Coordinates of N, CA and C in Angstrom, one line a residue:
M1 N 106.4 -38.1 127.7 CA 105.5 -37.0 127.3 C 106.0 -35.7 127.9
T2 N 105.7 -34.6 127.1 CA 106.1 -33.3 127.6 C 104.9 -32.4 127.5
L3 N 104.6 -31.7 128.6 CA 103.6 -30.7 128.6 C 104.1 -29.3 128.1
I4 N 103.4 -28.7 127.1 CA 103.9 -27.5 126.5 C 102.8 -26.4 126.7
Y5 N 103.1 -25.4 127.4 CA 102.1 -24.3 127.7 C 102.5 -23.1 126.8
L6 N 101.6 -22.9 125.7 CA 101.8 -21.8 124.8 C 101.2 -20.6 125.5
V7 N 101.9 -19.5 125.6 CA 101.5 -18.2 126.2 C 101.5 -17.1 125.1
R8 N 100.4 -16.5 124.9 CA 100.4 -15.3 124.0 C 101.1 -14.1 124.7
H9 N 101.9 -13.4 124.0 CA 102.6 -12.2 124.5 C 101.5 -11.2 125.1
G10 N 102.1 -10.3 125.9 CA 101.2 -9.2 126.5 C 100.9 -8.2 125.4
E11 N 100.1 -7.2 125.8 CA 99.6 -6.2 124.9 C 100.7 -5.3 124.4
T12 N 100.5 -4.9 123.1 CA 101.3 -3.8 122.5 C 100.4 -2.6 122.1
D13 N 101.0 -1.5 121.7 CA 100.2 -0.4 121.3 C 99.5 -0.7 120.0
W14 N 100.0 -1.6 119.2 CA 99.3 -2.0 118.0 C 98.1 -2.9 118.3
N15 N 98.3 -3.7 119.3 CA 97.1 -4.5 119.7 C 96.0 -3.6 120.2
R16 N 96.4 -2.6 120.9 CA 95.3 -1.7 121.5 C 94.6 -0.9 120.3
A17 N 95.4 -0.6 119.3 CA 94.8 0.2 118.2 C 94.2 -0.8 117.1
R18 N 94.3 -2.1 117.4 CA 93.8 -3.1 116.4 C 94.5 -3.0 115.1
R19 N 95.8 -2.8 115.2 CA 96.7 -2.8 114.0 C 97.3 -4.2 113.8
I20 N 97.3 -4.7 112.6 CA 97.8 -6.1 112.4 C 99.4 -6.0 112.5
Q21 N 99.9 -6.9 113.3 CA 101.3 -6.9 113.6 C 102.1 -7.9 112.8
G22 N 101.7 -9.1 112.9 CA 102.5 -10.1 112.1 C 103.9 -10.2 112.5
S23 N 104.8 -10.2 111.5 CA 106.2 -10.2 111.7 C 106.9 -8.9 112.1
T24 N 106.1 -7.8 112.1 CA 106.6 -6.5 112.5 C 106.9 -6.5 114.0
D25 N 108.1 -6.1 114.4 CA 108.5 -6.2 115.7 C 108.1 -5.0 116.6
I26 N 106.9 -5.2 117.2 CA 106.3 -4.1 118.1 C 106.5 -4.5 119.5
P27 N 107.1 -3.6 120.4 CA 107.3 -4.0 121.8 C 106.1 -4.0 122.6
L28 N 106.2 -4.6 123.8 CA 105.1 -4.5 124.8 C 104.9 -3.1 125.3
N29 N 103.7 -2.8 125.7 CA 103.5 -1.6 126.4 C 103.4 -1.9 127.9
D30 N 103.1 -0.9 128.7 CA 103.1 -1.2 130.2 C 102.0 -2.1 130.5
T31 N 100.8 -2.0 129.9 CA 99.8 -3.0 130.1 C 100.2 -4.4 129.8
G32 N 100.9 -4.6 128.7 CA 101.4 -5.9 128.3 C 102.4 -6.4 129.3
R33 N 103.2 -5.6 129.9 CA 104.2 -6.1 130.9 C 103.4 -6.5 132.1
A34 N 102.4 -5.8 132.5 CA 101.6 -6.3 133.6 C 100.9 -7.6 133.3
Q35 N 100.4 -7.7 132.1 CA 99.7 -9.0 131.7 C 100.7 -10.2 131.8
A36 N 101.9 -9.9 131.3 CA 103.0 -11.0 131.4 C 103.3 -11.4 132.8
A37 N 103.3 -10.4 133.7 CA 103.6 -10.7 135.1 C 102.4 -11.5 135.7
R38 N 101.2 -11.1 135.3 CA 100.1 -11.9 135.8 C 100.1 -13.3 135.4
S39 N 100.5 -13.5 134.1 CA 100.7 -14.9 133.6 C 101.8 -15.6 134.4
G40 N 102.8 -14.9 134.6 CA 103.9 -15.5 135.4 C 103.5 -15.9 136.8
H41 N 102.7 -15.1 137.5 CA 102.2 -15.5 138.8 C 101.4 -16.8 138.7
L42 N 100.5 -16.9 137.7 CA 99.8 -18.2 137.5 C 100.7 -19.4 137.3
L43 N 101.6 -19.2 136.4 CA 102.5 -20.3 136.0 C 103.5 -20.7 137.2
A44 N 103.7 -19.8 138.1 CA 104.6 -20.0 139.2 C 104.0 -21.1 140.2
R45 N 102.7 -21.5 139.9 CA 102.2 -22.6 140.7 C 102.8 -23.9 140.4
R46 N 103.5 -24.0 139.2 CA 104.1 -25.2 138.8 C 105.6 -25.1 138.7
T47 N 106.2 -26.2 138.6 CA 107.7 -26.2 138.3 C 107.9 -26.4 136.9
W48 N 109.0 -25.8 136.3 CA 109.2 -25.8 134.9 C 110.6 -26.2 134.5
D49 N 110.7 -26.8 133.4 CA 112.0 -27.3 132.9 C 112.6 -26.4 131.9
G50 N 111.9 -25.4 131.4 CA 112.5 -24.5 130.4 C 111.5 -23.6 129.8
I51 N 112.0 -22.5 129.2 CA 111.2 -21.6 128.5 C 111.8 -21.4 127.1
A52 N 110.9 -21.3 126.1 CA 111.3 -21.0 124.7 C 110.5 -19.8 124.3
S53 N 111.0 -19.1 123.3 CA 110.2 -17.9 122.8 C 110.4 -17.7 121.3
S54 N 109.4 -17.0 120.8 CA 109.6 -16.4 119.4 C 110.7 -15.4 119.5
P55 N 111.4 -15.1 118.4 CA 112.4 -14.0 118.4 C 111.9 -12.6 118.5
L56 N 110.6 -12.4 118.3 CA 110.1 -11.0 118.3 C 110.1 -10.5 119.7
S57 N 110.4 -9.2 119.9 CA 110.6 -8.6 121.2 C 109.4 -8.7 122.1
R58 N 108.2 -8.6 121.6 CA 107.0 -8.7 122.5 C 106.9 -10.1 123.1
A59 N 107.3 -11.1 122.4 CA 107.2 -12.4 122.9 C 108.4 -12.7 123.9
F60 N 109.6 -12.2 123.5 CA 110.7 -12.5 124.3 C 110.6 -11.8 125.6
E61 N 110.2 -10.5 125.6 CA 110.0 -9.8 126.9 C 109.0 -10.5 127.8
T62 N 107.9 -10.9 127.1 CA 106.9 -11.7 127.9 C 107.5 -12.9 128.6
G63 N 108.4 -13.6 127.8 CA 109.1 -14.8 128.4 C 110.0 -14.4 129.5
A64 N 110.7 -13.3 129.3 CA 111.6 -12.9 130.4 C 110.9 -12.5 131.7
I65 N 109.8 -11.8 131.5 CA 109.0 -11.5 132.7 C 108.5 -12.7 133.4
I66 N 108.0 -13.7 132.6 CA 107.5 -14.9 133.2 C 108.6 -15.7 133.8
A67 N 109.8 -15.7 133.1 CA 111.0 -16.4 133.7 C 111.3 -15.9 135.1
R68 N 111.3 -14.6 135.3 CA 111.5 -14.0 136.6 C 110.6 -14.6 137.6
E69 N 109.3 -14.7 137.2 CA 108.3 -15.1 138.2 C 108.4 -16.6 138.5
V70 N 108.8 -17.4 137.6 CA 108.9 -18.9 137.8 C 110.3 -19.3 138.3
G71 N 111.2 -18.4 138.3 CA 112.5 -18.8 138.8 C 113.5 -19.4 137.8
I72 N 113.4 -18.9 136.6 CA 114.3 -19.3 135.5 C 115.0 -18.1 135.0
A73 N 116.3 -18.2 134.8 CA 117.1 -17.1 134.4 C 116.8 -16.7 132.9
A74 N 116.7 -15.4 132.7 CA 116.3 -15.0 131.3 C 117.3 -15.5 130.3
E75 N 118.6 -15.6 130.7 CA 119.6 -16.1 129.7 C 119.3 -17.6 129.3
E76 N 118.5 -18.3 130.0 CA 118.2 -19.7 129.7 C 117.0 -19.8 128.7
I77 N 116.4 -18.7 128.3 CA 115.3 -18.7 127.4 C 115.8 -19.1 126.0
E78 N 115.2 -20.1 125.4 CA 115.7 -20.6 124.1 C 114.8 -19.9 123.0
V79 N 115.5 -19.2 122.1 CA 114.8 -18.4 121.1 C 114.7 -19.3 119.8
L80 N 113.5 -19.5 119.4 CA 113.2 -20.4 118.2 C 112.6 -19.6 117.1
E81 N 113.4 -19.4 116.0 CA 112.9 -18.6 114.9 C 111.6 -19.1 114.3
D82 N 111.3 -20.4 114.4 CA 110.1 -20.9 113.7 C 108.8 -20.6 114.5
L83 N 109.0 -20.0 115.7 CA 107.8 -19.6 116.5 C 107.4 -18.2 116.3
V84 N 108.0 -17.5 115.3 CA 107.6 -16.1 115.0 C 106.2 -16.1 114.5
E85 N 105.6 -14.9 114.7 CA 104.2 -14.7 114.3 C 104.0 -15.0 112.8
R86 N 102.7 -15.3 112.5 CA 102.3 -15.4 111.1 C 102.6 -14.1 110.3
R87 N 103.0 -14.2 109.1 CA 103.3 -13.0 108.3 C 102.0 -12.6 107.6
Y88 N 101.6 -11.4 107.7 CA 100.4 -10.9 107.0 C 100.7 -9.9 105.8
G89 N 101.9 -9.9 105.4 CA 102.3 -9.2 104.2 C 101.9 -7.8 104.2
E90 N 101.2 -7.3 103.1 CA 100.8 -5.9 103.0 C 99.7 -5.5 104.0
A91 N 99.2 -6.4 104.7 CA 98.2 -6.0 105.8 C 98.9 -5.5 107.0
E92 N 100.1 -5.8 107.2 CA 100.8 -5.4 108.5 C 100.8 -3.9 108.6
G93 N 100.4 -3.5 109.8 CA 100.3 -2.0 110.1 C 99.0 -1.4 109.9
L94 N 98.1 -2.2 109.2 CA 96.7 -1.7 108.9 C 95.8 -1.9 110.1
D95 N 94.8 -1.0 110.3 CA 93.8 -1.3 111.2 C 92.5 -1.8 110.4
D96 N 91.4 -2.0 111.1 CA 90.2 -2.6 110.5 C 89.8 -1.8 109.2
R97 N 89.7 -0.5 109.4 CA 89.2 0.4 108.4 C 90.1 0.4 107.1
E98 N 91.4 0.5 107.4 CA 92.4 0.5 106.3 C 92.4 -0.8 105.5
L99 N 92.2 -2.0 106.2 CA 92.2 -3.2 105.6 C 91.0 -3.3 104.6
V100 N 89.8 -2.9 105.1 CA 88.6 -2.9 104.2 C 88.8 -2.0 103.0
Q101 N 89.4 -0.9 103.2 CA 89.6 0.0 102.1 C 90.6 -0.5 101.0
L102 N 91.7 -1.1 101.5 CA 92.7 -1.6 100.6 C 92.4 -3.0 100.0
F103 N 91.8 -3.8 100.8 CA 91.5 -5.2 100.4 C 90.1 -5.6 100.8
P104 N 89.1 -5.0 100.0 CA 87.7 -5.3 100.4 C 87.3 -6.7 100.1
G105 N 86.2 -7.1 100.8 CA 85.6 -8.5 100.6 C 86.7 -9.6 100.8
D106 N 86.7 -10.5 99.8 CA 87.6 -11.6 99.8 C 88.9 -11.3 99.0
S107 N 89.3 -10.1 98.8 CA 90.5 -9.7 98.1 C 91.7 -10.3 98.8
P108 N 92.6 -11.0 98.1 CA 93.7 -11.6 98.7 C 94.7 -10.5 99.2
V109 N 95.4 -10.8 100.2 CA 96.4 -9.9 100.8 C 97.8 -10.3 100.3
P110 N 98.5 -9.6 99.5 CA 99.8 -10.0 99.0 C 100.7 -10.2 100.2
G111 N 101.5 -11.3 100.1 CA 102.5 -11.6 101.1 C 102.0 -12.3 102.4
R112 N 100.6 -12.5 102.5 CA 100.1 -13.2 103.7 C 100.6 -14.7 103.7
E113 N 101.1 -15.1 104.8 CA 101.5 -16.5 105.0 C 100.3 -17.4 105.1
R114 N 100.3 -18.5 104.4 CA 99.2 -19.4 104.5 C 99.3 -20.1 105.9
R115 N 98.1 -20.4 106.4 CA 98.1 -21.1 107.7 C 98.7 -22.4 107.7
E116 N 98.6 -23.1 106.6 CA 99.3 -24.5 106.4 C 100.8 -24.3 106.5
D117 N 101.3 -23.2 106.0 CA 102.8 -23.0 106.1 C 103.2 -22.6 107.5
V118 N 102.3 -21.9 108.2 CA 102.6 -21.6 109.6 C 102.7 -22.9 110.4
A119 N 101.7 -23.8 110.2 CA 101.7 -25.1 110.9 C 103.0 -25.9 110.5
A120 N 103.4 -25.8 109.3 CA 104.5 -26.6 108.8 C 105.8 -26.2 109.4
R121 N 105.9 -25.0 110.0 CA 107.2 -24.6 110.7 C 107.0 -24.7 112.2
V122 N 105.8 -24.4 112.7 CA 105.6 -24.3 114.1 C 105.5 -25.7 114.8
I123 N 104.7 -26.6 114.2 CA 104.5 -27.9 114.8 C 105.8 -28.7 114.9
P124 N 106.7 -28.8 113.8 CA 107.9 -29.5 114.0 C 108.9 -28.8 115.0
A125 N 108.8 -27.5 115.1 CA 109.7 -26.8 116.1 C 109.2 -27.2 117.5
L126 N 107.9 -27.3 117.8 CA 107.5 -27.7 119.1 C 107.8 -29.2 119.4
V127 N 107.7 -30.0 118.4 CA 108.0 -31.4 118.6 C 109.5 -31.6 118.9
A128 N 110.4 -30.9 118.1 CA 111.8 -31.0 118.3 C 112.2 -30.4 119.7
L129 N 111.5 -29.3 120.1 CA 111.8 -28.8 121.5 C 111.5 -29.8 122.5
A130 N 110.3 -30.5 122.4 CA 109.9 -31.5 123.4 C 110.9 -32.7 123.4
E131 N 111.2 -33.1 122.2 CA 112.1 -34.3 122.1 C 113.5 -34.0 122.7
R132 N 114.0 -32.8 122.6 CA 115.3 -32.5 123.2 C 115.2 -32.6 124.7
H133 N 114.1 -32.1 125.3 CA 114.0 -32.2 126.7 C 113.8 -33.6 127.2
E134 N 113.1 -34.4 126.4 CA 112.8 -35.8 126.8 C 114.1 -36.6 126.7
R135 N 114.9 -36.4 125.8 CA 116.2 -37.1 125.7 C 117.1 -36.9 126.9
D136 N 117.0 -35.7 127.5 CA 117.9 -35.4 128.6 C 117.3 -35.8 129.9
R137 N 116.1 -36.4 130.0 CA 115.5 -36.7 131.3 C 115.8 -38.2 131.6
P138 N 116.1 -38.4 132.9 CA 116.3 -39.8 133.4 C 115.1 -40.6 133.2
E139 N 115.2 -41.9 132.9 CA 114.1 -42.8 132.8 C 113.3 -42.8 134.1
G140 N 112.0 -42.7 134.0 CA 111.1 -42.8 135.1 C 110.9 -41.4 135.8
S141 N 111.5 -40.3 135.2 CA 111.2 -39.0 135.8 C 109.9 -38.5 135.4
P142 N 109.3 -37.5 136.1 CA 108.0 -36.9 135.7 C 108.1 -36.3 134.3
D143 N 106.9 -36.0 133.8 CA 106.9 -35.4 132.4 C 107.5 -34.0 132.5
A144 N 108.2 -33.7 131.4 CA 108.8 -32.3 131.3 C 107.6 -31.3 131.2
R145 N 107.9 -30.1 131.7 CA 106.9 -29.0 131.5 C 107.7 -27.8 130.9
L146 N 107.2 -27.3 129.8 CA 107.8 -26.2 129.1 C 106.9 -25.0 128.9
I147 N 107.4 -23.8 129.0 CA 106.6 -22.6 128.7 C 107.1 -22.1 127.3
V148 N 106.2 -21.7 126.4 CA 106.6 -21.2 125.1 C 105.8 -19.9 124.9
T149 N 106.6 -18.8 124.9 CA 105.9 -17.5 124.6 C 105.9 -17.2 123.1
T150 N 104.7 -16.9 122.6 CA 104.6 -16.8 121.2 C 103.4 -15.9 120.9
H151 N 102.7 -16.1 119.8 CA 101.7 -15.1 119.2 C 100.3 -15.7 119.0
G152 N 99.4 -14.8 118.8 CA 98.0 -15.3 118.6 C 97.8 -16.1 117.4
G153 N 98.4 -15.7 116.2 CA 98.3 -16.4 115.0 C 99.0 -17.8 115.1
V154 N 100.1 -17.9 115.8 CA 100.7 -19.2 116.0 C 99.8 -20.1 116.9
I155 N 99.3 -19.6 118.0 CA 98.4 -20.4 118.8 C 97.2 -20.8 118.1
R156 N 96.6 -19.9 117.4 CA 95.3 -20.3 116.6 C 95.7 -21.4 115.6
T157 N 96.8 -21.3 114.9 CA 97.2 -22.3 114.0 C 97.4 -23.7 114.7
V158 N 98.1 -23.7 115.8 CA 98.3 -25.0 116.5 C 96.9 -25.5 116.9
L159 N 96.0 -24.7 117.5 CA 94.7 -25.2 117.8 C 94.0 -25.8 116.6
N160 N 94.0 -25.2 115.5 CA 93.3 -25.7 114.3 C 94.0 -27.0 113.8
H161 N 95.3 -27.0 113.9 CA 96.1 -28.2 113.4 C 95.8 -29.5 114.2
V162 N 95.8 -29.3 115.5 CA 95.7 -30.5 116.4 C 94.3 -31.0 116.5
S163 N 93.3 -30.2 116.2 CA 91.9 -30.7 116.3 C 91.1 -30.0 115.2
P164 N 91.3 -30.4 114.0 CA 90.7 -29.7 112.9 C 89.2 -29.9 112.8
Q165 N 88.7 -30.9 113.5 CA 87.2 -31.1 113.4 C 86.5 -30.0 114.2
A166 N 87.1 -29.3 115.1 CA 86.5 -28.2 115.8 C 87.0 -26.9 115.1
K167 N 86.5 -26.6 114.0 CA 87.0 -25.6 113.1 C 87.2 -24.3 113.9
Y168 N 88.4 -23.8 113.8 CA 88.8 -22.5 114.4 C 88.7 -22.4 115.9
H169 N 88.1 -23.4 116.6 CA 88.0 -23.3 118.0 C 87.5 -21.9 118.5
R170 N 86.4 -21.6 117.9 CA 85.8 -20.2 118.1 C 85.5 -20.0 119.6
G171 N 85.3 -21.1 120.4 CA 85.0 -20.9 121.8 C 86.2 -20.7 122.7
I172 N 87.4 -20.7 122.1 CA 88.6 -20.5 122.9 C 89.2 -19.2 122.6
P173 N 89.0 -18.2 123.4 CA 89.6 -16.9 123.2 C 91.1 -16.9 123.4
I174 N 91.8 -16.1 122.6 CA 93.3 -16.0 122.7 C 93.6 -14.6 123.1
T175 N 93.5 -14.3 124.4 CA 93.7 -12.9 124.8 C 95.2 -12.7 125.1
N176 N 95.6 -11.5 125.2 CA 97.0 -11.2 125.6 C 97.3 -11.8 127.0
G177 N 98.4 -12.6 127.0 CA 98.8 -13.2 128.3 C 98.1 -14.6 128.6
S178 N 97.2 -15.0 127.7 CA 96.5 -16.3 127.9 C 97.4 -17.5 127.7
V179 N 97.1 -18.5 128.4 CA 97.9 -19.8 128.4 C 97.1 -20.9 127.8
H180 N 97.7 -21.7 127.0 CA 97.0 -22.8 126.3 C 97.9 -24.0 126.3
S181 N 97.4 -25.1 127.0 CA 98.2 -26.2 127.3 C 98.0 -27.3 126.2
F182 N 99.2 -27.9 125.8 CA 99.3 -29.0 124.9 C 100.2 -30.0 125.4
R183 N 100.3 -31.2 124.8 CA 101.3 -32.2 125.2 C 101.9 -32.8 123.9
H184 N 103.2 -33.2 124.1 CA 103.8 -33.9 123.0 C 103.8 -35.4 123.4
V185 N 103.3 -36.2 122.4 CA 103.2 -37.6 122.6 C 103.6 -38.3 121.3
N186 N 104.7 -39.0 121.3 CA 105.1 -39.9 120.2 C 105.2 -39.1 118.9
G187 N 105.8 -37.9 119.0 CA 106.0 -37.1 117.7 C 104.9 -36.3 117.3
T188 N 103.8 -36.2 118.1 CA 102.7 -35.3 117.7 C 102.3 -34.4 118.9
I189 N 101.6 -33.3 118.5 CA 101.2 -32.3 119.5 C 99.7 -32.5 119.7
E190 N 99.3 -32.6 120.9 CA 97.8 -32.8 121.3 C 97.4 -31.7 122.2
L191 N 96.1 -31.3 122.0 CA 95.5 -30.3 122.8 C 95.1 -30.8 124.2
V192 N 95.4 -30.1 125.2 CA 94.9 -30.4 126.6 C 93.9 -29.3 126.9
L193 N 92.6 -29.6 126.6 CA 91.6 -28.5 126.6 C 91.1 -28.2 128.0
F194 N 91.7 -27.1 128.6 CA 91.3 -26.5 129.9 C 91.3 -27.6 131.0
N195 N 92.3 -28.6 130.8 CA 92.4 -29.6 131.9 C 93.2 -29.0 133.1
D196 N 93.9 -27.9 132.8 CA 94.6 -27.2 133.9 C 93.9 -25.9 134.2
P197 N 93.6 -25.6 135.4 CA 92.9 -24.4 135.7 C 93.6 -23.1 135.3
I198 N 94.9 -23.2 135.2 CA 95.7 -22.1 134.7 C 95.2 -21.6 133.4
D199 N 94.8 -22.5 132.5 CA 94.3 -22.1 131.2 C 93.1 -21.2 131.3
V200 N 92.2 -21.6 132.1 CA 90.9 -20.8 132.3 C 91.2 -19.5 133.0
E201 N 92.0 -19.5 134.0 CA 92.2 -18.3 134.8 C 93.1 -17.2 134.0
S202 N 93.8 -17.7 133.0 CA 94.7 -16.8 132.2 C 93.9 -16.0 131.2
I203 N 92.7 -16.4 130.9 CA 91.9 -15.6 129.9 C 91.1 -14.5 130.6
A204 N 91.7 -13.3 130.6 CA 91.1 -12.2 131.3 C 89.9 -11.6 130.6
D205 N 88.9 -11.3 131.4 CA 87.7 -10.6 130.9 C 87.9 -9.2 130.3
D206 N 89.0 -8.6 130.8 CA 89.2 -7.2 130.4 C 90.2 -7.1 129.2
C207 N 90.5 -8.3 128.6 CA 91.4 -8.3 127.4 C 90.6 -8.7 126.2
V208 N 91.0 -8.2 125.1 CA 90.4 -8.4 123.8 C 90.9 -9.7 123.2
D209 N 90.0 -10.5 122.5 CA 90.5 -11.7 121.9 C 91.3 -11.4 120.6
F210 N 92.3 -12.2 120.4 CA 93.2 -12.0 119.2 C 92.5 -11.8 117.9
D211 N 91.4 -12.6 117.7 CA 90.7 -12.5 116.4 C 90.0 -11.2 116.3
E212 N 89.6 -10.5 117.4 CA 89.0 -9.2 117.4 C 90.1 -8.1 117.2
Q213 N 91.3 -8.4 117.5 CA 92.4 -7.4 117.3 C 93.0 -7.5 115.9
N214 N 92.8 -8.6 115.2 CA 93.4 -8.8 113.9 C 92.4 -9.0 112.8
A215 N 92.2 -8.0 112.0 CA 91.1 -8.0 111.0 C 91.3 -9.2 110.0
V216 N 92.5 -9.6 109.6 CA 92.7 -10.7 108.7 C 92.2 -12.0 109.3
E217 N 92.6 -12.2 110.6 CA 92.1 -13.4 111.2 C 90.6 -13.4 111.4
Y218 N 90.0 -12.3 111.7 CA 88.6 -12.2 111.9 C 87.9 -12.5 110.5
R219 N 88.5 -12.0 109.5 CA 87.9 -12.3 108.1 C 87.9 -13.8 107.9
E220 N 89.0 -14.5 108.3 CA 89.1 -15.9 108.0 C 88.1 -16.7 108.8
L221 N 87.5 -16.1 109.8 CA 86.4 -16.8 110.6 C 85.1 -16.7 109.8
G222 N 85.1 -16.0 108.7 CA 83.9 -15.9 107.9 C 83.1 -14.6 108.1
S223 N 83.8 -13.6 108.7 CA 83.1 -12.4 108.9 C 83.9 -11.2 108.3
E224 N 83.3 -10.1 108.0 CA 84.0 -9.0 107.6 C 84.6 -8.3 108.8
P225 N 85.8 -7.7 108.6 CA 86.4 -6.9 109.7 C 85.4 -5.9 110.3
R226 N 85.5 -5.6 111.6 CA 84.6 -4.5 112.1 C 85.2 -3.2 111.7
V227 N 84.4 -2.3 111.2 CA 84.9 -1.0 110.8 C 84.2 0.0 111.8
Q228 N 85.1 0.6 112.6 CA 84.6 1.5 113.7 C 84.8 3.0 113.3

């Protein structure tokens, strides 16, 4: 078994402005770097066997900051293309008001990646990552522990995929720098729901939930985007 801790990247200026990022490569701001360091302090309570990251700079820099805190060299971070954020097509760069104006109601957003397609690339990538580490471990050794720095849309998709009966996991906020623990068992990914106190402590009260920052995701919860 391998424990996989998915960490959402720190804040960017687009997060703060509630602009939809998706595959657009927006860097961390200073608040985001502080959030990544805070996550690193929490994760430093454990020992880790590796760090993997999305290729987008906001996720990779989050991983590099965490790596420094937990004692892993930044050069050892494994970049996995399939962990990139969900693509939002023509909605990328839009804020709440602009999305409502251009794509009102249930209007489809051209180029938006279906959540099933996100799951189809992310879940196998996590399974393959875990299996590589498991193959290299001596028999009888403790479970591997891996940190994966990625994105809100990816984490939301994994949550929905591994436990679809709890639709959208509305009670689990995905704030910048938050940690969400899963495990790999026999080729599948399972949710470890707040079994580790790091998960709870990583969700900061002063941070906005991913679904509140992303009007497309908010709409998929069954609500219209907030127009401010």
